[in-house]
Coordinates of C-alpha atoms in Angstrom, one line a residue:
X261 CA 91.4 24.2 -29.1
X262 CA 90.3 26.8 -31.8
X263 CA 90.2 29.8 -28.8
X264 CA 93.7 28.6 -27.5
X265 CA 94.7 28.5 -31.4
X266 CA 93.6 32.0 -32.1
X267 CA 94.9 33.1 -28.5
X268 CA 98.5 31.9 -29.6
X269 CA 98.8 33.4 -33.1
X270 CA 97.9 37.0 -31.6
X271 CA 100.4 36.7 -28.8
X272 CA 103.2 36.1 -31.6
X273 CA 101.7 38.4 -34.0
X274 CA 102.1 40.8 -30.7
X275 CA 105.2 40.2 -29.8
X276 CA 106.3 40.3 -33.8
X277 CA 105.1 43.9 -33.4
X278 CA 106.7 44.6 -30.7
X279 CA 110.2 43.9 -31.8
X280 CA 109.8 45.7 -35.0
X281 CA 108.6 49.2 -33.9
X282 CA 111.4 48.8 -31.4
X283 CA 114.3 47.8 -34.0
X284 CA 112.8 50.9 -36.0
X285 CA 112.3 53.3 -33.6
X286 CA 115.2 54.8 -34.4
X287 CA 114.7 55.1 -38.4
X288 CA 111.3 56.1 -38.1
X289 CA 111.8 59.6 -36.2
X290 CA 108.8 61.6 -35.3
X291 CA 106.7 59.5 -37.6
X292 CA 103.6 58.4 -37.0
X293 CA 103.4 55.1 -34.5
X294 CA 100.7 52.7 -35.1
X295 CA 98.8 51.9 -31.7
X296 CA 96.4 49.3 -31.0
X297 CA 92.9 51.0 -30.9
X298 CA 91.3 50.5 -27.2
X299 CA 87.7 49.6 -27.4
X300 CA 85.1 51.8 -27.0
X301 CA 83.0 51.9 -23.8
X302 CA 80.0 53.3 -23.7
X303 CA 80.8 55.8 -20.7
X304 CA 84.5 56.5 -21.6
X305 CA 85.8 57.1 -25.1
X306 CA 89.5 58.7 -25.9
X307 CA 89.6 61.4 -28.4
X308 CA 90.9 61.6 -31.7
X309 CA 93.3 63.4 -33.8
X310 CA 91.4 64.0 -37.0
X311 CA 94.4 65.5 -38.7
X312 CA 96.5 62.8 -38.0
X313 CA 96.3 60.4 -41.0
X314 CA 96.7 63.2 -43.3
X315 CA 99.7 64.5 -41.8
X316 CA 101.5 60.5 -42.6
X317 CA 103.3 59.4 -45.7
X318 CA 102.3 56.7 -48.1
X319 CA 105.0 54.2 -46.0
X320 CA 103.0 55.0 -42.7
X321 CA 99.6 54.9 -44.0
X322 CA 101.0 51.5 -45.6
X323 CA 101.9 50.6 -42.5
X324 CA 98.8 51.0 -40.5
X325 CA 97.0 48.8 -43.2
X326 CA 98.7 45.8 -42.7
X327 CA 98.4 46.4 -38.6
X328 CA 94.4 46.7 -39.4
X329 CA 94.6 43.5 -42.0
X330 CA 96.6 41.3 -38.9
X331 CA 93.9 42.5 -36.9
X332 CA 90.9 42.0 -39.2
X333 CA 92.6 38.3 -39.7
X334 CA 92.5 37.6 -36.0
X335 CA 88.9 38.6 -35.8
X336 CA 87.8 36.5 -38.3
X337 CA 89.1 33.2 -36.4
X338 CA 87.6 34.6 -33.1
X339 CA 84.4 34.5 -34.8
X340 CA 84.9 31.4 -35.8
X341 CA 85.5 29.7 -32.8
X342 CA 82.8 32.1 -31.0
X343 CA 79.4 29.3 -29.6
X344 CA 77.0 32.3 -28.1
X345 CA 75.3 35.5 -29.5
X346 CA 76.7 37.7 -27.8
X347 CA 80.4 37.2 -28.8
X348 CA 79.3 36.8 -32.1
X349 CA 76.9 39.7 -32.1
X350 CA 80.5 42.2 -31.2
X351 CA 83.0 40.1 -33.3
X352 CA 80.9 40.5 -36.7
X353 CA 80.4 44.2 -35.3
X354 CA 84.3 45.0 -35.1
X355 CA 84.7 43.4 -38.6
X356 CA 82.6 45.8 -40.3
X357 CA 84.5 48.6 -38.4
X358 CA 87.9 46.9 -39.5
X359 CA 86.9 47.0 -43.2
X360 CA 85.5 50.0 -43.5
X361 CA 88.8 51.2 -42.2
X362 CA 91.2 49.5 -44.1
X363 CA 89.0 51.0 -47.1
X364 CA 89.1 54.6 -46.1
X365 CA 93.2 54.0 -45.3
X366 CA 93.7 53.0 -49.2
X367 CA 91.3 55.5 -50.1
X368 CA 93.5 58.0 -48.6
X369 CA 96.5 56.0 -49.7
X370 CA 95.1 56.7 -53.3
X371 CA 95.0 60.2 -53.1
X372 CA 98.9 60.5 -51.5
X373 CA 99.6 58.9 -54.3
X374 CA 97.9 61.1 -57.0
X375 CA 98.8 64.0 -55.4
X376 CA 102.8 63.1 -55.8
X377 CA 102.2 62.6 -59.3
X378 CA 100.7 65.8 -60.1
X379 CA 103.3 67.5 -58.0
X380 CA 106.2 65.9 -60.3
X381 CA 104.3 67.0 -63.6
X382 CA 104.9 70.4 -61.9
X383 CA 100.7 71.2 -61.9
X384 CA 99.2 72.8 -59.3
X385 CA 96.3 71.8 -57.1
X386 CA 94.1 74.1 -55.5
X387 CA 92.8 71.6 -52.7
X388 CA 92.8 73.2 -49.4
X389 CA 95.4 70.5 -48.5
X390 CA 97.5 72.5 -49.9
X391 CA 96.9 75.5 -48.4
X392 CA 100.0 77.1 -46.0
X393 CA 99.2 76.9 -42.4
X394 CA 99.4 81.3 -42.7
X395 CA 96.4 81.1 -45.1
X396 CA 93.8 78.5 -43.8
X397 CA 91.5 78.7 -41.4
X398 CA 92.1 77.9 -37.9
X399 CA 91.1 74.3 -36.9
X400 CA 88.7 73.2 -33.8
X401 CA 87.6 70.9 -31.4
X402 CA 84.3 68.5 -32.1
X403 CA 82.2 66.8 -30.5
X404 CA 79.9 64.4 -31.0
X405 CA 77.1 63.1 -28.0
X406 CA 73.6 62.6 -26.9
X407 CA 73.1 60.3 -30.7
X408 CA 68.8 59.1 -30.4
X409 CA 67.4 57.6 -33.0
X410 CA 63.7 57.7 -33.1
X411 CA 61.8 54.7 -34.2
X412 CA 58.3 54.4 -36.1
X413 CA 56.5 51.5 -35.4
X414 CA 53.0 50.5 -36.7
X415 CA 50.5 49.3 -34.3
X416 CA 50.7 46.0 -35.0
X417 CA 54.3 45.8 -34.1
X418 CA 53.1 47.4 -31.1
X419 CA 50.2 45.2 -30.0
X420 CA 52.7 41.7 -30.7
X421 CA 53.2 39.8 -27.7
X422 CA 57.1 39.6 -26.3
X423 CA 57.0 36.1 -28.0
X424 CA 56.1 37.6 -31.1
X425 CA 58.5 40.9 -31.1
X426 CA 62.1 40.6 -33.0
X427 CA 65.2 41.2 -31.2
X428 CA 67.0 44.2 -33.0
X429 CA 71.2 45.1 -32.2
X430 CA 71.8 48.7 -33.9
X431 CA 75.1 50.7 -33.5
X432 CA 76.2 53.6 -35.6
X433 CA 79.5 54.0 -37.5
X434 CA 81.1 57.3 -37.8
X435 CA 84.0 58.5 -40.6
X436 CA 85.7 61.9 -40.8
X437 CA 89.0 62.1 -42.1
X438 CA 89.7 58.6 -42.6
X439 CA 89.2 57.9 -39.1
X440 CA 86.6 55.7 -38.4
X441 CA 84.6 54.4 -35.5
X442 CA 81.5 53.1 -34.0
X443 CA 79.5 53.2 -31.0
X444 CA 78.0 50.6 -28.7
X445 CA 75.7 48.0 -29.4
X446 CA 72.3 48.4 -28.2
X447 CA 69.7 46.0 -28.3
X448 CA 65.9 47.2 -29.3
X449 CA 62.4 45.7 -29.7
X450 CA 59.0 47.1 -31.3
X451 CA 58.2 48.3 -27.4
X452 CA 60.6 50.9 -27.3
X453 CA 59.8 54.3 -29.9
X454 CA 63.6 55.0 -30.0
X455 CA 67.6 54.3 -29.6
X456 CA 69.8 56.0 -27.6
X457 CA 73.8 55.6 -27.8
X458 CA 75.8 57.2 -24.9
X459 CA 79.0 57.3 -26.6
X460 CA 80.8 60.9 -26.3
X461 CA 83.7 61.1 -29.4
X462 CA 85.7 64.0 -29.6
X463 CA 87.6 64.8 -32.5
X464 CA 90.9 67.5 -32.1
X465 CA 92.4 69.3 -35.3
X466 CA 89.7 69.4 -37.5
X467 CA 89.5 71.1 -40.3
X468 CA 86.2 73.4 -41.3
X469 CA 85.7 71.5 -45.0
X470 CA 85.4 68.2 -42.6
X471 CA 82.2 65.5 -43.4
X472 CA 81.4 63.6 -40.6
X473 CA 79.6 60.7 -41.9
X474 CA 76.7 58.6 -39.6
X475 CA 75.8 55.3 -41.3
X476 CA 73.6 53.8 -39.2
X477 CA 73.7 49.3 -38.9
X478 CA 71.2 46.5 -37.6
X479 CA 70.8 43.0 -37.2
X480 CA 68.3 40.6 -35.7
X481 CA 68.5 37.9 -33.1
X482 CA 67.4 34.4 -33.6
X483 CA 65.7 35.0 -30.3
X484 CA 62.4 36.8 -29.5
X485 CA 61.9 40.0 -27.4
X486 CA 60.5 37.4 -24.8
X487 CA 63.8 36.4 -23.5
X488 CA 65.6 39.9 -23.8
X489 CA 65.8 40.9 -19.7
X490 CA 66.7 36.6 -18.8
X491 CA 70.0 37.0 -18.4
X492 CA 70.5 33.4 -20.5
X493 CA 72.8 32.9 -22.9
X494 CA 71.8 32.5 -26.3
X495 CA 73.5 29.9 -28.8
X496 CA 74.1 30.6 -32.4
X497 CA 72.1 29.0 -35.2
X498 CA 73.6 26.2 -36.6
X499 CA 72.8 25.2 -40.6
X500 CA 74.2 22.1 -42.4
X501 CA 77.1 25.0 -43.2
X502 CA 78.2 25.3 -39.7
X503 CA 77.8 28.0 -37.0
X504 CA 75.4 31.2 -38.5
X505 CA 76.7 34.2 -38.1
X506 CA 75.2 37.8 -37.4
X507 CA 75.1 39.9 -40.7
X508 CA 74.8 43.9 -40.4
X509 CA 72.4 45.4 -42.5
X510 CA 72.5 49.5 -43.1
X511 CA 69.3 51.6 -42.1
X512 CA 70.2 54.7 -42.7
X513 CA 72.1 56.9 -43.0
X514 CA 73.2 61.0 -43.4
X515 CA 76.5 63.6 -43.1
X516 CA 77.3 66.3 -41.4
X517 CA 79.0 69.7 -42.1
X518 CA 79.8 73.1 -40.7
X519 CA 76.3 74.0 -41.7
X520 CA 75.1 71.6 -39.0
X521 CA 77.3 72.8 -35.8
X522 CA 74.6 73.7 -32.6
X523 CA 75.2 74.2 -29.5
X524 CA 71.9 72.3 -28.5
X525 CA 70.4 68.6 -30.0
X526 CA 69.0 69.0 -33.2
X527 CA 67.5 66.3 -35.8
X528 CA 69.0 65.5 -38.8
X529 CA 67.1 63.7 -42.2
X530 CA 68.4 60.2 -42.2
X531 CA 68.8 58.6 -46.1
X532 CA 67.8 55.3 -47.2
X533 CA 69.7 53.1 -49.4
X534 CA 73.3 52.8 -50.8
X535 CA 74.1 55.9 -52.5
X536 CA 76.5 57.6 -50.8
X537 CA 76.9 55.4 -47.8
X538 CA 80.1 52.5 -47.6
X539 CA 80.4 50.2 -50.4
X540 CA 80.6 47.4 -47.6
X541 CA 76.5 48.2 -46.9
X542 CA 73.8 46.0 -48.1
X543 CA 70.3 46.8 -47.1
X544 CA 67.3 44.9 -46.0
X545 CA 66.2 44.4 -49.9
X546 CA 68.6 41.8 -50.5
X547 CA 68.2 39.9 -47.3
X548 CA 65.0 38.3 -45.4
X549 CA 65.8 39.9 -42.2
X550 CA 62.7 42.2 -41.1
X551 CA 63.3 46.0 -41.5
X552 CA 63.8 48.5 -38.8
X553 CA 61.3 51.2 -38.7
X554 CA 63.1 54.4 -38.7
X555 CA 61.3 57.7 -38.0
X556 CA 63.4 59.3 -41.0
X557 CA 65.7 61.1 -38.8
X558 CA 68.4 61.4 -36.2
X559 CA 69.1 63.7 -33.5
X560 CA 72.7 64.7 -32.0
X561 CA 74.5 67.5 -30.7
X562 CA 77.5 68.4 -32.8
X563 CA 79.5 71.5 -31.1
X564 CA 82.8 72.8 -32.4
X565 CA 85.1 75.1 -30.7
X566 CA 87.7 76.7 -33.2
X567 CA 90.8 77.9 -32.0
X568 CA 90.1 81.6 -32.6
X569 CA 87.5 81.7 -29.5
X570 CA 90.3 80.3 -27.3
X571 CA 91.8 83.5 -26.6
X572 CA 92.3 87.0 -27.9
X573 CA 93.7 86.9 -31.4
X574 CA 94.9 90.4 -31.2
X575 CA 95.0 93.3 -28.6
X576 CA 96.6 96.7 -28.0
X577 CA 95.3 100.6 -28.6
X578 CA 93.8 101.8 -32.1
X579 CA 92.7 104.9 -33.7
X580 CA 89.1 104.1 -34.3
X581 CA 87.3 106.6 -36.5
X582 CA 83.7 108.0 -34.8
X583 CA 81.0 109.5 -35.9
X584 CA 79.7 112.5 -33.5
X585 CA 76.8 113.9 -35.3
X586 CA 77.7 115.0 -38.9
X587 CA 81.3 115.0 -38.2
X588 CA 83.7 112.6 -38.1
X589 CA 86.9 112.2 -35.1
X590 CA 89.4 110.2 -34.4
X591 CA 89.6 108.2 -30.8
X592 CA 92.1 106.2 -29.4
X593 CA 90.8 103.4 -27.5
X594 CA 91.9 99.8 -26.4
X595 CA 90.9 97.0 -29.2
X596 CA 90.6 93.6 -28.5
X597 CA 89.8 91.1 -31.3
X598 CA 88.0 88.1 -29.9
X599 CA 84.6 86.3 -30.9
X600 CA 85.1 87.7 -34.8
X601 CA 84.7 90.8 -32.7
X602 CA 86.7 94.4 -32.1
X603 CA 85.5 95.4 -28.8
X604 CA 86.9 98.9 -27.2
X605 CA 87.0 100.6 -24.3
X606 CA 88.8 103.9 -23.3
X607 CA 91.3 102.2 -21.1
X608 CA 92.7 98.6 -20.7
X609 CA 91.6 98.8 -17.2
X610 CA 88.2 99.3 -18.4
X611 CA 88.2 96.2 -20.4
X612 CA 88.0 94.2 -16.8
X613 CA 85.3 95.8 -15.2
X614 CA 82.9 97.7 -17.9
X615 CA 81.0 97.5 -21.2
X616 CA 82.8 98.2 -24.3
X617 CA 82.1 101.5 -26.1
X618 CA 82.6 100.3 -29.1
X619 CA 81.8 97.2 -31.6
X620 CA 83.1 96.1 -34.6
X621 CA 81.8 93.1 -36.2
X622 CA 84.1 90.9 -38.7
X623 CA 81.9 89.5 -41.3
X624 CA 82.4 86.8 -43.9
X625 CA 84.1 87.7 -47.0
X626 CA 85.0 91.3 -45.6
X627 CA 87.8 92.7 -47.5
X628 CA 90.6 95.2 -46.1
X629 CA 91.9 98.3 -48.2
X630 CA 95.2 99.7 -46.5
X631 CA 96.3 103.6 -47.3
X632 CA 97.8 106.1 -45.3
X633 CA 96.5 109.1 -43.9
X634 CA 97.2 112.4 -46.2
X635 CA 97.2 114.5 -43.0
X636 CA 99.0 112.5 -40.9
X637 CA 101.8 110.6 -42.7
X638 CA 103.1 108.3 -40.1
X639 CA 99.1 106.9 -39.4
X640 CA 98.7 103.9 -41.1
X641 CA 94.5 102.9 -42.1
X642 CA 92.6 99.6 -42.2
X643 CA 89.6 99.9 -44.0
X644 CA 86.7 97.1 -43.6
X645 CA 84.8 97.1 -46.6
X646 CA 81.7 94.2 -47.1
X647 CA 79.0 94.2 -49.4
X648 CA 76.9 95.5 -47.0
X649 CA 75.5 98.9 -46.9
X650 CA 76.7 100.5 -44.0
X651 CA 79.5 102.7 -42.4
X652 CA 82.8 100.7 -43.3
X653 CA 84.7 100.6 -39.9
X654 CA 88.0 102.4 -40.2
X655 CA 91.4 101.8 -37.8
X656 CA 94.6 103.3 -37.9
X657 CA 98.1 102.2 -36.4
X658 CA 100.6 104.9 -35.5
X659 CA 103.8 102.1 -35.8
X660 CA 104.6 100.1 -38.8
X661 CA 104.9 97.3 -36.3
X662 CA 101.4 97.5 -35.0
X663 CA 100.0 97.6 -38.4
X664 CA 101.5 94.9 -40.1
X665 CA 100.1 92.6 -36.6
X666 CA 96.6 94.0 -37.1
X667 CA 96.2 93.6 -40.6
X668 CA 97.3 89.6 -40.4
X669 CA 95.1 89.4 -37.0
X670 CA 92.0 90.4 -39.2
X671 CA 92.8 88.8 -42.6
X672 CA 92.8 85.5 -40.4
X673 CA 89.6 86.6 -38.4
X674 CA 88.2 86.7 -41.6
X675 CA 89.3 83.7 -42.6
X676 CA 88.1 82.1 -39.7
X677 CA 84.4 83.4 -39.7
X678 CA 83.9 82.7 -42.9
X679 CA 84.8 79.0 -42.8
X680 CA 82.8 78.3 -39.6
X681 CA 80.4 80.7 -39.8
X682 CA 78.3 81.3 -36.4
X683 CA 81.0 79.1 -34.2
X684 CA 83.3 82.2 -34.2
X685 CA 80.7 84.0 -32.3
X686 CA 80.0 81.5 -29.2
X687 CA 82.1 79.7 -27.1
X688 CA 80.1 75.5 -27.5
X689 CA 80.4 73.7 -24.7
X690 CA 82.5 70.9 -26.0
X691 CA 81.1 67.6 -23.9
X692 CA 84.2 65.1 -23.1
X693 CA 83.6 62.0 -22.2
X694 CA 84.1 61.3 -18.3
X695 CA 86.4 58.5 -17.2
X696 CA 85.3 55.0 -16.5
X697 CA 85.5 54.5 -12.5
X698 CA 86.6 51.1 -11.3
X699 CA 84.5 49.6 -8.5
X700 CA 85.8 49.8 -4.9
X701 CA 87.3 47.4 -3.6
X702 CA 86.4 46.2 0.4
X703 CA 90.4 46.3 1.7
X704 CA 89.3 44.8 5.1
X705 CA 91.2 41.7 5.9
X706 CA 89.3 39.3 7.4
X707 CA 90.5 39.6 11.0
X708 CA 89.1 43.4 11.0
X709 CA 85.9 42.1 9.4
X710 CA 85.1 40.0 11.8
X711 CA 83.6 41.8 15.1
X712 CA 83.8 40.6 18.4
X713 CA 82.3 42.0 21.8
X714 CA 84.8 42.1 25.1
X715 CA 83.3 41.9 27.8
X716 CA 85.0 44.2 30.7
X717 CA 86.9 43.0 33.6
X718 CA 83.9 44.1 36.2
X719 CA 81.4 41.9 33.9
X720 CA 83.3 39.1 34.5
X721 CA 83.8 39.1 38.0
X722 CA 80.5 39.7 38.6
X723 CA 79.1 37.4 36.6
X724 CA 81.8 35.2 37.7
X725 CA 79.5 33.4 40.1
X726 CA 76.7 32.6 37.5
X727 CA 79.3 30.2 35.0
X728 CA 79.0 26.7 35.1
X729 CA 81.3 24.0 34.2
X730 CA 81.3 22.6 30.3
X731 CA 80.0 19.2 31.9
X732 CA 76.9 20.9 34.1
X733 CA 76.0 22.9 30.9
X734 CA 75.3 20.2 28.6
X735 CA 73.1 18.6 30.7
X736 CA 70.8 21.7 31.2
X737 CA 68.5 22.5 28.7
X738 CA 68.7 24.4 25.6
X739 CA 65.8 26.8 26.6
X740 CA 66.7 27.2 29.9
X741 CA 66.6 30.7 30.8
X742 CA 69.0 31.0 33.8
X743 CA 71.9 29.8 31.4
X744 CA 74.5 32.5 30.8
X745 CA 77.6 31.7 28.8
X746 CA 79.7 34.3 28.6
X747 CA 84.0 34.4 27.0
X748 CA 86.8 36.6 27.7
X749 CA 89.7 36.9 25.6
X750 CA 91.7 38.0 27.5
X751 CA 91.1 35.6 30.7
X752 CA 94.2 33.3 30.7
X753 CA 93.5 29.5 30.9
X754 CA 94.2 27.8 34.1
X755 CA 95.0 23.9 33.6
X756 CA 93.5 21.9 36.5
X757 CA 97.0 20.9 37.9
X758 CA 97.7 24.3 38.5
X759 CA 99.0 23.3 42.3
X760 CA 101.2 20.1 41.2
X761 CA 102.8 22.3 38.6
X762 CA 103.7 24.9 41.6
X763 CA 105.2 22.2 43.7
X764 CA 107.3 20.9 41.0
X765 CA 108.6 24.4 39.8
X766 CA 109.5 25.2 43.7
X767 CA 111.4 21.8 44.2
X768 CA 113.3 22.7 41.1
X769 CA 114.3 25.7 42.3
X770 CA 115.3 24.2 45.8
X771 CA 117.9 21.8 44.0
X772 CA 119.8 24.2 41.9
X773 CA 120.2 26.3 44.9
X774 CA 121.9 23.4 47.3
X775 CA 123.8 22.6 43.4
X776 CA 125.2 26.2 43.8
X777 CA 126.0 25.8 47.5
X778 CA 128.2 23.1 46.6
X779 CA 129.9 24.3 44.1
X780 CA 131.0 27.6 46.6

């Protein structure tokens, strides 16, 4: 009664939903539409906008609270009404998720709202928020796969029997930008040295200032290691209280950064306690519930692709100043700007097929000094200038046109590498996750299924001489080797009054034929 309950009050809270996005689809625009999250699988996982939430307005992100309470609230009475493990092991899990969202959502909620009031006491605010799209750094693609974490075990734990060995459920909950997920939930014992999560997230418009934070959760079953491959189906623990249900406890936990980007799996130092993690975390210090051993650290591969290594930021032909020797000349070349990169070549053709002749590297924090050449007044000149003691490269533009687009192509190169650093340089091989294929299906009816041998029309008149009546064969014996039972499909049934059937049909015929006589 409690399931059918629950069942009932989501279908109208559904259809509630429903009718209202539909009556204000109209007054809402292109605003932001609240959709119901799908669950993540552990072989297929959609991406995410990571600049989505901040682009909303306080009604919006208001909004998508209360969608995330109703939800929250109907979580709550599924775990109620849930009798095994397993459904409550995933309900308690999805509650944690669904606070710790609803908490980021008014934490970002909070600062909407004290950003509007510093905007109407006229101050300014040098966030990078509020930085024009001209003057920021380009954003990127990340992505976040092949999460192990590596467990220490003592020997002890090691040399317990299966009877003896606890039952751990770990998954990992990720936050950047107030959006927040988690993984899937993998169960553990003290056999196994560590955990391995196949989840592939990939995030789209991030920003390079973004923290990607990994808190890592645990609980333990009732059960023993002993019954972990059964199959069976474990109850809950019942108390004088009612039903007991599974509490997540936090192991550990760390955050990410541009300093961390790879192209490979690296580890990562995990932290221990409450300080800087969710204020929804408690730890294994206030509860009886045996620890998990961590090793002390996590590894992942976290790639980013920034926009800027998509394609060429900037192309067309340049006066590059060379050095032959002592002396100093000016050659025109082909210039593309890719990779925080000025590659040239003598021709555009040559860019195809050959190696450049020329490199210019943009470095971080490079500054550009702009003049114009005292010989040749229509030649405009770029200087790059770094703190670095080498040759400064120096370009020139013979168009005001051309100028103007090379010196925005490189102030935003600059830009670029020096907010994500080495991830300018390469192209990352961003991992997406691969969709979930559904099981064929058998789509052979029955009658095709079923096979059955003709025999051919030869066969059966040769053989025809070796049947025996139905009557003659039941009184043989089974093992009787000379029986032969063989069936035609397609051999028409003769009745045994074949002949009085003939005579009738004839006679029949005979009397409407003297009828017609008589009627001429």
């Amino acid at each position: 009664m409690a399931t059918r309950e629950v069942g009932n009050n989501l279908r109208e809270q559904r259809q509630y939903r429903k009718a209202r996005n539909r009556s204000e689809g109209d007054d809402r625009g292109q605003n932001f539409s609240v959709k119901k999250r799908r669950k993540m699988d552990p072989v297929f996982v959609e991406k995410w906008d990571a600049a989505a939430l901040k682009e909303l307005d306080d009604s919006a992100i208001q909004e998508k609270i209360d969608h995330e309470v109703h939800i929250r609230d109907g979580i709550v009475k599924l775990l109620a009404a849930c009798h095994e493990e397993v459904q409550a092991l995933e309900a308690s899990k999805n509650l944690l998720t669904i606070n710790a969202r609803i908490l980021a959502l008014m934490a970002l909620l909070q600062r909407h709202r004290a950003k509007s009031v510093l905007r109407r006491k006229g101050s300014s605010s040098t966030s990078p928020l509020d930085l024009d799209d001209g003057d920021a750094p380009c954003k990127a693609q990340l992505s976040l796969s092949d999460i192990r974490v590596p467990l220490m075990w003592t020997q002890d734990d090691h040399n317990k029997t299966k009877t003896e060995q606890h039952l751990y459920y770990v998954f990992c909950l990720l936050k950047l930008d107030g959006q927040v997920l988690d993984t899937a939930l993998v169960e553990t014992d003290e056999s196994e040295t560590d955990i391995s999560f196949d989840n592939i997230i990939v995030f789209d418009n991030v920003s390079h200032d973004f923290r990607l934070d990994i808190e890592i959760y645990y609980t333990v079953s009732s059960d023993s290691a002993a019954n972990r491959f059964t199959g069976a189906m474990r109850p809950l623990r019942r108390t004088a209280a009612g039903p007991e249900t599974p509490k997540f406890i936090l192991a550990g936990h760390t955050q990410l950064t541009v300093d961390h980007l790879n192209d490979s799996v690296k580890s990562h130092d995990l932290k221990t306690g409450l300080y800087g993690a969710s204020p929804l975390a408690t730890t294994s210090e206030s509860s009886n519930m045996p620890q998990l051993a961590l090793w002390g650290q996590i590894c992942c591969r976290l790639a980013a692709r920034p926009a800027c290594v998509e394609e060429p930021q900037m192309n067309g032909f340049l006066e590059i100043q060379m050095r032959t020797g002592s002396q100093f000349s000016w050659c025109r070349l082909w210039c593309v700007l890719k990779h925080a990169t000025i590659k040239c070549w003598k021709s555009k053709d040559d860019s195809n097929n050959k190696e450049p002749v020329e490199l210019i590297e943009i470095k971080p924090n490079m500054e550009i000094a702009d003049t114009i050449s005292p010989t040749f007044q229509q030649r405009h000149i770029l200087i790059l200038t770094s703190q670095m003691p080498e040759k400064e490269p120096v370009l020139a533009s013979n168009s005001d046109e051309e100028y103007a687009r090379w010196r925005d192509a490189l102030y935003q190169a600059i830009r670029d590498v020096t907010a994500w650093k080495d991830s300018c340089r390469q192209e990352m091989n961003i991992v997406y996750p691969k969709p979930k294929r559904l099981p064929s299906v058998e789509t052979k009816t029955l009658y095709d299924s079923i096979e059955v041998t003709l025999s051919c029309t030869t066969d059966y008149v040769k053989n025809d001489a070796k049947r025996r009546p139905l009557g003659e064969l039941k009184s043989l014996p089974a093992e009787s080797p000379s029986v032969e039972c063989t069936y035609d499909i397609w051999q028409r049934r003769v009745p045994e009054n074949r002949s009085f059937r003939k005579a009738k049909r004839q006679a029949g015929d005979e009397n409407r034929l003297l009828n017609y006589e008589t009627t001429i």
